[in-house]
Amino acid sequence: MLEWLSELNPTVQALFGGLLTWGLTALGAASVFFFKRIEKHTLNMMLGFAAGVMIAASFWSLLAPSIEFSEQNGQIPWVAPAIGFLLGGFFIRLLDYVVPHLHLGETKEKAEGPETSLNKSTLLFLAITLHNIPEGLAIGVAFGAASLGIGDATLVGAIGLAIGIGIQNMPEGAALSVPLRGEGMSRWKAFHYGQLSAIVEPIAAVIGAAAVLLIQPLLPYALAFAAGAMIFVVVEELIPESQSSGSKDLATLGLMVGFVVMMILDVSLG
């Protein structure tokens, strides 16, 4: 199968990587057919796990290769990673400003972004969708880097990144669909919202791969951009939500486990 995948265009590879993460999100969202609610301590641990995976992926799969690529190209090693990282954070902050959304566990009155008449379910969906964008970009950039044969970037490593992000998407899908079910939404509708939140990932993955293939010098910036966007989401959303109401130790342990799982995937497959 790996040989078959290696023969495909990198944008198609990225598309498959994004579809994998979307499929695993749908699998997590399908838990709504078995549970009507998630205990708060379980939800906190799930969000902590997702944060750990994203932190590890940001360094091992994105920032470290960005520094390496810059050095190989004769550039000052930290310039492109620093610029790209900051731009990624500013990008998500801009989306936060222009797209109305609501974080898990908050009342509609605490919705962020411009004022809107959208219902709470839609606002929750938009919040999860926003932080799936940098994950999709990260996958696309990883596949693009592997196709260019730069540094230690490999197809297997890109697949490992997609698997890691997909694993942490499973609890995210459940974290959206099950609370929606608890608020009275039908199981099928709650599942639909949960899985649909990750449909942006295949799209962003294709964009990320195409960008680095068309403009190769963009690669170290693009890698760091995806890392910065992911870290912004972790610090601004996932960690505060996981620590918001009790079970802080479980949430922290979940983060550490998520970090280790992603680190093992990256080191063993990268």
Coordinates of C-alpha atoms in Angstrom, one line a residue:
M1 CA 0.0 0.0 0.0
L2 CA 2.9 2.4 0.8
E3 CA 4.3 1.8 -2.6
W4 CA 1.0 2.6 -4.2
L5 CA 0.6 5.8 -2.1
S6 CA 4.2 6.9 -3.0
E7 CA 3.3 7.0 -6.7
L8 CA 0.4 9.5 -6.2
N9 CA 0.7 13.2 -6.5
P10 CA 1.6 14.8 -3.1
T11 CA -1.6 16.8 -3.1
V12 CA -3.5 13.6 -3.5
Q13 CA -1.5 12.0 -0.7
A14 CA -2.3 15.0 1.5
L15 CA -6.0 14.6 0.6
F16 CA -5.9 11.0 1.8
G17 CA -4.1 12.1 4.9
G18 CA -6.8 14.7 5.6
L19 CA -9.6 12.2 4.8
L20 CA -8.0 9.8 7.4
T21 CA -8.2 12.5 10.1
W22 CA -11.8 13.3 9.1
G23 CA -12.7 9.6 9.2
L24 CA -11.3 9.2 12.7
T25 CA -13.2 12.3 13.8
A26 CA -16.4 10.7 12.5
L27 CA -15.5 7.6 14.4
G28 CA -15.2 9.6 17.6
A29 CA -18.4 11.5 16.9
A30 CA -20.2 8.1 16.4
S31 CA -19.9 7.6 20.2
V32 CA -23.0 9.7 20.4
F33 CA -25.0 6.6 19.4
F34 CA -23.8 4.9 22.6
F35 CA -23.6 7.7 25.1
K36 CA -25.8 10.7 25.9
R37 CA -23.2 12.5 28.0
I38 CA -19.5 12.5 28.9
E39 CA -18.4 12.8 32.4
K40 CA -16.5 16.1 32.9
H41 CA -13.3 14.5 34.1
T42 CA -13.3 12.3 31.0
L43 CA -13.9 15.2 28.7
N44 CA -11.0 17.1 30.4
M45 CA -8.7 14.2 30.0
M46 CA -9.7 13.9 26.3
L47 CA -9.0 17.6 25.7
G48 CA -5.7 17.3 27.5
F49 CA -4.7 14.3 25.3
A50 CA -5.5 16.3 22.2
A51 CA -3.4 19.2 23.5
G52 CA -0.5 16.9 24.1
V53 CA -0.6 15.5 20.6
M54 CA -0.7 18.9 19.0
I55 CA 2.2 20.2 21.1
A56 CA 4.4 17.2 20.2
A57 CA 3.4 17.4 16.5
S58 CA 4.2 21.1 16.5
F59 CA 7.8 20.5 17.5
W60 CA 8.8 17.1 16.3
S61 CA 6.9 17.2 12.9
L62 CA 6.9 20.9 12.1
L63 CA 9.3 23.2 13.9
A64 CA 12.3 20.9 14.1
P65 CA 12.1 20.2 10.3
S66 CA 11.6 23.9 9.6
I67 CA 14.9 24.7 11.4
E68 CA 16.7 21.9 9.6
F69 CA 15.5 23.0 6.2
S70 CA 16.4 26.6 6.8
E71 CA 19.9 25.5 7.8
Q72 CA 20.3 23.3 4.8
N73 CA 19.4 26.2 2.5
G74 CA 22.1 28.4 4.0
Q75 CA 19.7 30.6 5.9
I76 CA 19.9 31.8 9.5
P77 CA 18.2 28.7 11.0
W78 CA 15.8 30.5 13.3
V79 CA 14.5 33.3 11.0
A80 CA 12.0 31.4 8.9
P81 CA 10.7 29.3 11.8
A82 CA 10.3 32.3 14.0
I83 CA 8.5 34.3 11.4
G84 CA 6.3 31.4 10.3
F85 CA 5.4 30.5 13.9
L86 CA 4.3 34.0 14.8
L87 CA 2.3 34.3 11.5
G88 CA 0.5 31.1 12.3
G89 CA -0.6 32.4 15.7
F90 CA -1.7 35.7 14.2
F91 CA -3.7 33.8 11.5
I92 CA -5.8 31.9 14.1
R93 CA -6.3 35.1 16.1
L94 CA -7.6 36.8 13.0
L95 CA -10.0 33.9 12.4
D96 CA -11.1 34.1 16.1
Y97 CA -11.9 37.8 15.4
V98 CA -13.9 37.4 12.2
V99 CA -15.6 34.1 12.8
P100 CA -18.3 33.8 15.5
H101 CA -17.7 30.7 17.7
L102 CA -18.3 29.3 21.1
H103 CA -15.9 27.1 23.2
L104 CA -17.1 23.9 24.8
G105 CA -18.7 24.4 28.2
E106 CA -19.5 28.1 27.7
T107 CA -22.9 29.8 27.5
K108 CA -23.9 31.5 24.3
E109 CA -23.4 34.9 25.9
K110 CA -19.7 34.1 26.0
A111 CA -19.4 33.6 22.2
E112 CA -16.4 35.1 20.6
G113 CA -16.1 37.0 17.3
P114 CA -18.7 39.3 15.8
E115 CA -22.2 39.4 17.1
T116 CA -24.5 36.8 15.5
S117 CA -27.9 35.2 15.7
L118 CA -26.4 31.7 15.1
N119 CA -27.5 29.1 17.6
K120 CA -25.3 27.5 20.2
S121 CA -24.8 24.3 18.3
T122 CA -23.5 26.1 15.2
L123 CA -21.2 28.3 17.3
L124 CA -19.7 25.1 18.9
F125 CA -19.3 23.6 15.5
L126 CA -17.4 26.6 14.2
A127 CA -15.1 26.6 17.2
I128 CA -14.0 23.0 16.6
T129 CA -13.7 23.7 12.9
L130 CA -11.4 26.7 13.4
H131 CA -8.8 24.6 15.2
N132 CA -9.0 21.8 12.6
I133 CA -7.6 24.2 10.0
P134 CA -4.0 24.2 11.2
E135 CA -4.1 20.5 11.6
G136 CA -5.0 20.1 8.0
L137 CA -2.3 22.5 6.9
A138 CA 0.2 20.6 9.0
I139 CA -0.6 17.3 7.2
G140 CA -0.5 18.9 3.8
V141 CA 2.9 20.6 4.4
A142 CA 4.3 17.3 5.8
F143 CA 3.3 15.4 2.6
G144 CA 4.7 18.3 0.5
A145 CA 8.0 18.2 2.3
A146 CA 8.3 14.4 1.9
S147 CA 7.7 14.7 -1.8
L148 CA 10.5 17.2 -2.1
G149 CA 13.0 14.9 -0.3
I150 CA 14.3 17.7 1.9
G151 CA 16.1 16.7 5.0
D152 CA 14.7 13.7 6.9
A153 CA 11.1 14.3 5.7
T154 CA 9.6 11.0 4.6
L155 CA 6.3 9.7 3.4
V156 CA 6.1 7.4 6.4
G157 CA 6.7 10.4 8.7
A158 CA 3.9 12.3 7.0
I159 CA 1.6 9.3 7.4
G160 CA 2.6 9.1 11.1
L161 CA 1.7 12.8 11.6
A162 CA -1.7 12.2 10.0
I163 CA -2.3 9.2 12.2
G164 CA -1.3 11.2 15.3
I165 CA -3.6 14.0 14.5
G166 CA -6.4 11.6 13.6
I167 CA -6.0 9.8 17.0
Q168 CA -6.5 13.1 18.8
N169 CA -9.4 14.0 16.6
M170 CA -11.4 11.0 17.9
P171 CA -12.0 12.5 21.3
E172 CA -12.6 15.9 19.8
G173 CA -15.4 14.4 17.6
A174 CA -16.9 12.9 20.8
A175 CA -16.4 16.1 22.7
L176 CA -18.6 17.9 20.3
S177 CA -21.3 15.4 19.4
V178 CA -22.0 14.0 22.8
P179 CA -22.6 17.4 24.5
L180 CA -24.9 18.4 21.7
R181 CA -26.9 15.2 22.2
G182 CA -27.0 16.0 25.9
E183 CA -28.7 19.3 25.0
G184 CA -31.5 17.5 23.3
M185 CA -30.2 17.3 19.7
S186 CA -31.0 14.0 17.9
R187 CA -28.3 11.4 17.7
W188 CA -27.9 11.7 13.9
K189 CA -27.8 15.5 14.0
A190 CA -25.2 15.5 16.8
F191 CA -23.1 13.0 14.9
H192 CA -23.5 15.1 11.7
Y193 CA -22.1 18.2 13.5
G194 CA -19.3 16.2 15.1
Q195 CA -18.0 14.6 11.9
L196 CA -18.5 17.7 9.8
S197 CA -16.2 19.8 12.0
A198 CA -13.2 18.0 10.5
I199 CA -14.2 18.2 6.8
V200 CA -12.1 21.3 6.6
E201 CA -8.9 19.2 7.2
P202 CA -8.7 17.5 3.8
I203 CA -9.3 20.9 2.2
A204 CA -6.6 22.5 4.3
A205 CA -4.2 19.6 3.7
V206 CA -4.5 20.0 -0.1
I207 CA -3.9 23.7 0.2
G208 CA -0.8 23.2 2.4
A209 CA 0.7 20.6 0.1
A210 CA 0.0 22.7 -3.0
A211 CA 1.5 25.8 -1.4
V212 CA 4.9 24.2 -0.7
L213 CA 5.1 22.5 -4.0
L214 CA 4.4 25.7 -6.0
I215 CA 6.7 27.8 -3.9
Q216 CA 9.4 25.6 -2.4
P217 CA 11.3 28.3 -0.5
L218 CA 8.0 28.7 1.4
L219 CA 8.5 25.3 3.1
P220 CA 10.2 26.3 6.3
Y221 CA 7.8 29.2 6.8
A222 CA 4.8 26.9 6.1
L223 CA 6.0 24.2 8.6
A224 CA 6.4 26.8 11.3
F225 CA 3.1 28.5 10.3
A226 CA 1.2 25.3 11.0
A227 CA 3.1 24.8 14.3
G228 CA 2.3 28.4 15.4
A229 CA -1.4 28.0 14.5
M230 CA -1.6 24.7 16.4
I231 CA 0.1 26.0 19.5
F232 CA -2.2 29.1 19.6
V233 CA -5.2 26.7 19.6
V234 CA -3.7 24.6 22.4
V235 CA -2.9 27.5 24.6
E236 CA -6.0 29.6 23.8
E237 CA -8.5 26.8 23.9
L238 CA -7.6 23.2 24.7
I239 CA -5.6 23.7 27.9
P240 CA -7.9 26.3 29.5
E241 CA -11.0 24.1 28.7
S242 CA -9.3 20.9 30.0
Q243 CA -8.4 22.8 33.3
S244 CA -11.6 24.7 33.7
S245 CA -13.5 22.6 36.1
G246 CA -11.8 20.0 38.3
S247 CA -9.9 16.9 37.3
K248 CA -6.8 19.1 36.6
D249 CA -4.4 16.3 37.3
L250 CA -6.2 13.9 34.9
A251 CA -6.2 16.6 32.2
T252 CA -2.5 17.2 32.7
L253 CA -1.8 13.4 32.6
G254 CA -3.9 13.2 29.5
L255 CA -1.7 15.9 27.9
M256 CA 1.5 14.1 28.8
V257 CA 0.2 10.8 27.4
G258 CA -0.8 12.6 24.2
F259 CA 2.6 14.2 23.9
V260 CA 4.3 10.8 24.3
V261 CA 2.1 9.1 21.9
M262 CA 2.8 11.7 19.2
M263 CA 6.5 11.7 20.0
I264 CA 6.7 8.0 19.6
L265 CA 4.8 8.1 16.3
D266 CA 7.1 10.8 14.9
V267 CA 10.4 9.3 16.1
S268 CA 9.5 5.7 15.1
L269 CA 8.0 6.6 11.7
G270 CA 9.7 9.9 10.8

